[in-house]
Amino acid sequence: MKNTSVLLSGMRPTGPMHLGHLVGALNNWLKLQESYRCFFMVADWHALMSEYKDPQIIKNYTIDNVIDWLSVGIDPNRSVIFKQSDVEEHLELAMILATITPLSWLQRCPTYKEQMKQLKLKDISNYAFLGYPVLQAADILLYKAEVVPIGEDQLPHLELAREIARRFHHLYKREVFVLPSSLLTEESRLLGIDNRKMSKSYNNYIALSEKPSDIKRKVLSMITDPKKIKKTDSGNPKICNVYTYHRIFTDDKIKQKLSLKEIASSCQEGRLGCVECKGMLASKLIVFLEGIQQKRRFYNKELVLEILAKGAQRAKEVASSTLKEVKSIVGII
Ligand code: TRP
């Protein structure tokens, strides 16, 4: 039976969707859309906070990312797919929440401190970026979402959303909001080809729209067990990123030269070399991504704009009703 609990999640359109997004988020969204009333949002305002110098990329990746969401199976008939900036209520609620959010809560947010340290190249010491979690709280609270699937790095933002909601309830003695809970993805984060977290900024990703020749090149550059130098050396699949990929992307329904077990044992016993092992992985990923890429061809910009327009309409119905309640409570009508 379909659960009527509301779920909301979002992604910033700042780069191509890659295998890390698929394993860490999209596969999860796919499962969740079976059992929740889902809102999946393109967080373009959040993207603008860091990409304001080159905003064209937000426009392009909004379309491109949604095409990927649709191609992996996010279903616009079942879930509401929308763009944050199409629903003005997000900014209005964020403004109201900003008035009751102490500056110190934002200044000591660990993600803020971390990003300021890491993203030295991008100037994000702007007023909007400090308020990033306030807008994210508005995104969530507007829809009274009970469940928010996120990566671990986003936990402080969810905690802030709860804190802000509690403070609102306390100040105005009205329980308008639902306190959201996080839903952490089960699958551990997929590492990039250099063994660091897969990310656009490290340029270590394999995009869902990656060309076969680039998949091959990238997979061949992956790091394996550093102790396995020759084919005959005994390797340790447990610490090998290539093996992790085999584990995630081996589909038993497709006939393969070696099963997952055989890959592990022949690596350990020195019968399988890393180059051959990577070759097999590249072929697997090419076949796997070809499936998604074939579906990608079905969508174009016009279709995506249509889906986003319908999604915005459905999102607005919920968002405007919550905002009305909130505005009347704070005396702005
Ligand atoms: N901050 C999130 C990220 O970078 C994106 C996001 C914006 C989001 N609003 C949200 C995620 C609301 C969950 C709920 O990944």
PDB file of N, CA and C and ligand atoms in Angstrom, residues 8-12 41 43 46 132 136 139-140 148 150 154 157, ligand 1:
ATOM      1  N   LEU A   8      11.032  14.499   0.862  1.00  0.00           N
ATOM      2  CA  LEU A   8      11.595  15.509  -0.036  1.00  0.00           C
ATOM      3  C   LEU A   8      13.106  15.377  -0.083  1.00  0.00           C
ATOM      4  N   SER A   9      13.651  15.491  -1.286  1.00  0.00           N
ATOM      5  CA  SER A   9      15.094  15.563  -1.400  1.00  0.00           C
ATOM      6  C   SER A   9      15.451  16.476  -2.564  1.00  0.00           C
ATOM      7  N   GLY A  10      16.690  16.891  -2.600  1.00  0.00           N
ATOM      8  CA  GLY A  10      17.078  17.806  -3.657  1.00  0.00           C
ATOM      9  C   GLY A  10      18.546  17.674  -4.008  1.00  0.00           C
ATOM     10  N   MET A  11      18.865  18.160  -5.198  1.00  0.00           N
ATOM     11  CA  MET A  11      20.277  18.180  -5.609  1.00  0.00           C
ATOM     12  C   MET A  11      20.559  19.513  -6.292  1.00  0.00           C
ATOM     13  N   ARG A  12      21.789  19.977  -6.136  1.00  0.00           N
ATOM     14  CA  ARG A  12      22.173  21.238  -6.771  1.00  0.00           C
ATOM     15  C   ARG A  12      22.663  20.970  -8.194  1.00  0.00           C
ATOM     16  N   MET A  41      13.617  17.749  -5.927  1.00  0.00           N
ATOM     17  CA  MET A  41      13.789  19.151  -6.271  1.00  0.00           C
ATOM     18  C   MET A  41      15.161  19.465  -6.853  1.00  0.00           C
ATOM     19  N   ALA A  43      17.730  22.078  -6.795  1.00  0.00           N
ATOM     20  CA  ALA A  43      17.980  23.207  -5.893  1.00  0.00           C
ATOM     21  C   ALA A  43      18.800  24.275  -6.608  1.00  0.00           C
ATOM     22  N   HIS A  46      20.145  27.182  -4.386  1.00  0.00           N
ATOM     23  CA  HIS A  46      21.328  26.755  -3.640  1.00  0.00           C
ATOM     24  C   HIS A  46      22.555  26.708  -4.544  1.00  0.00           C
ATOM     25  N   TYR A 132      22.500  29.320   3.707  1.00  0.00           N
ATOM     26  CA  TYR A 132      22.205  28.091   2.958  1.00  0.00           C
ATOM     27  C   TYR A 132      21.266  27.141   3.727  1.00  0.00           C
ATOM     28  N   GLN A 136      17.395  25.638   2.974  1.00  0.00           N
ATOM     29  CA  GLN A 136      17.173  24.184   2.949  1.00  0.00           C
ATOM     30  C   GLN A 136      16.080  23.792   3.950  1.00  0.00           C
ATOM     31  N   ASP A 139      12.857  24.550   2.295  1.00  0.00           N
ATOM     32  CA  ASP A 139      12.538  23.515   1.288  1.00  0.00           C
ATOM     33  C   ASP A 139      11.794  22.350   1.939  1.00  0.00           C
ATOM     34  N   ILE A 140      12.303  21.951   3.091  1.00  0.00           N
ATOM     35  CA  ILE A 140      11.787  20.748   3.751  1.00  0.00           C
ATOM     36  C   ILE A 140      10.474  21.032   4.480  1.00  0.00           C
ATOM     37  N   VAL A 148      13.694  12.797   4.824  1.00  0.00           N
ATOM     38  CA  VAL A 148      14.603  13.491   3.910  1.00  0.00           C
ATOM     39  C   VAL A 148      15.828  12.613   3.663  1.00  0.00           C
ATOM     40  N   ILE A 150      19.305  11.859   2.594  1.00  0.00           N
ATOM     41  CA  ILE A 150      20.474  12.710   2.361  1.00  0.00           C
ATOM     42  C   ILE A 150      21.753  11.926   2.642  1.00  0.00           C
ATOM     43  N   GLN A 154      25.138  16.016   4.959  1.00  0.00           N
ATOM     44  CA  GLN A 154      24.032  16.960   5.072  1.00  0.00           C
ATOM     45  C   GLN A 154      23.320  16.909   6.422  1.00  0.00           C
ATOM     46  N   HIS A 157      22.586  20.059   8.386  1.00  0.00           N
ATOM     47  CA  HIS A 157      21.527  20.902   7.826  1.00  0.00           C
ATOM     48  C   HIS A 157      20.151  20.419   8.268  1.00  0.00           C
TER      49      HIS A 157
HETATM   50  N1  TRP B   1      22.067  20.808   0.242  1.00  0.00           N
HETATM   51  C1  TRP B   1      21.726  19.653  -0.537  1.00  0.00           C
HETATM   52  C2  TRP B   1      23.014  19.102  -1.182  1.00  0.00           C
HETATM   53  O1  TRP B   1      23.890  19.853  -1.529  1.00  0.00           O
HETATM   54  C3  TRP B   1      20.723  19.956  -1.601  1.00  0.00           C
HETATM   55  C4  TRP B   1      19.413  20.354  -1.026  1.00  0.00           C
HETATM   56  C5  TRP B   1      18.823  21.594  -1.073  1.00  0.00           C
HETATM   57  C6  TRP B   1      18.527  19.515  -0.303  1.00  0.00           C
HETATM   58  N2  TRP B   1      17.626  21.566  -0.448  1.00  0.00           N
HETATM   59  C7  TRP B   1      17.418  20.317   0.052  1.00  0.00           C
HETATM   60  C8  TRP B   1      18.585  18.163   0.087  1.00  0.00           C
HETATM   61  C9  TRP B   1      16.380  19.796   0.822  1.00  0.00           C
HETATM   62  C10 TRP B   1      17.541  17.648   0.864  1.00  0.00           C
HETATM   63  C11 TRP B   1      16.441  18.483   1.218  1.00  0.00           C
HETATM   64  O2  TRP B   1      23.114  17.923  -1.375  1.00  0.00           O
END
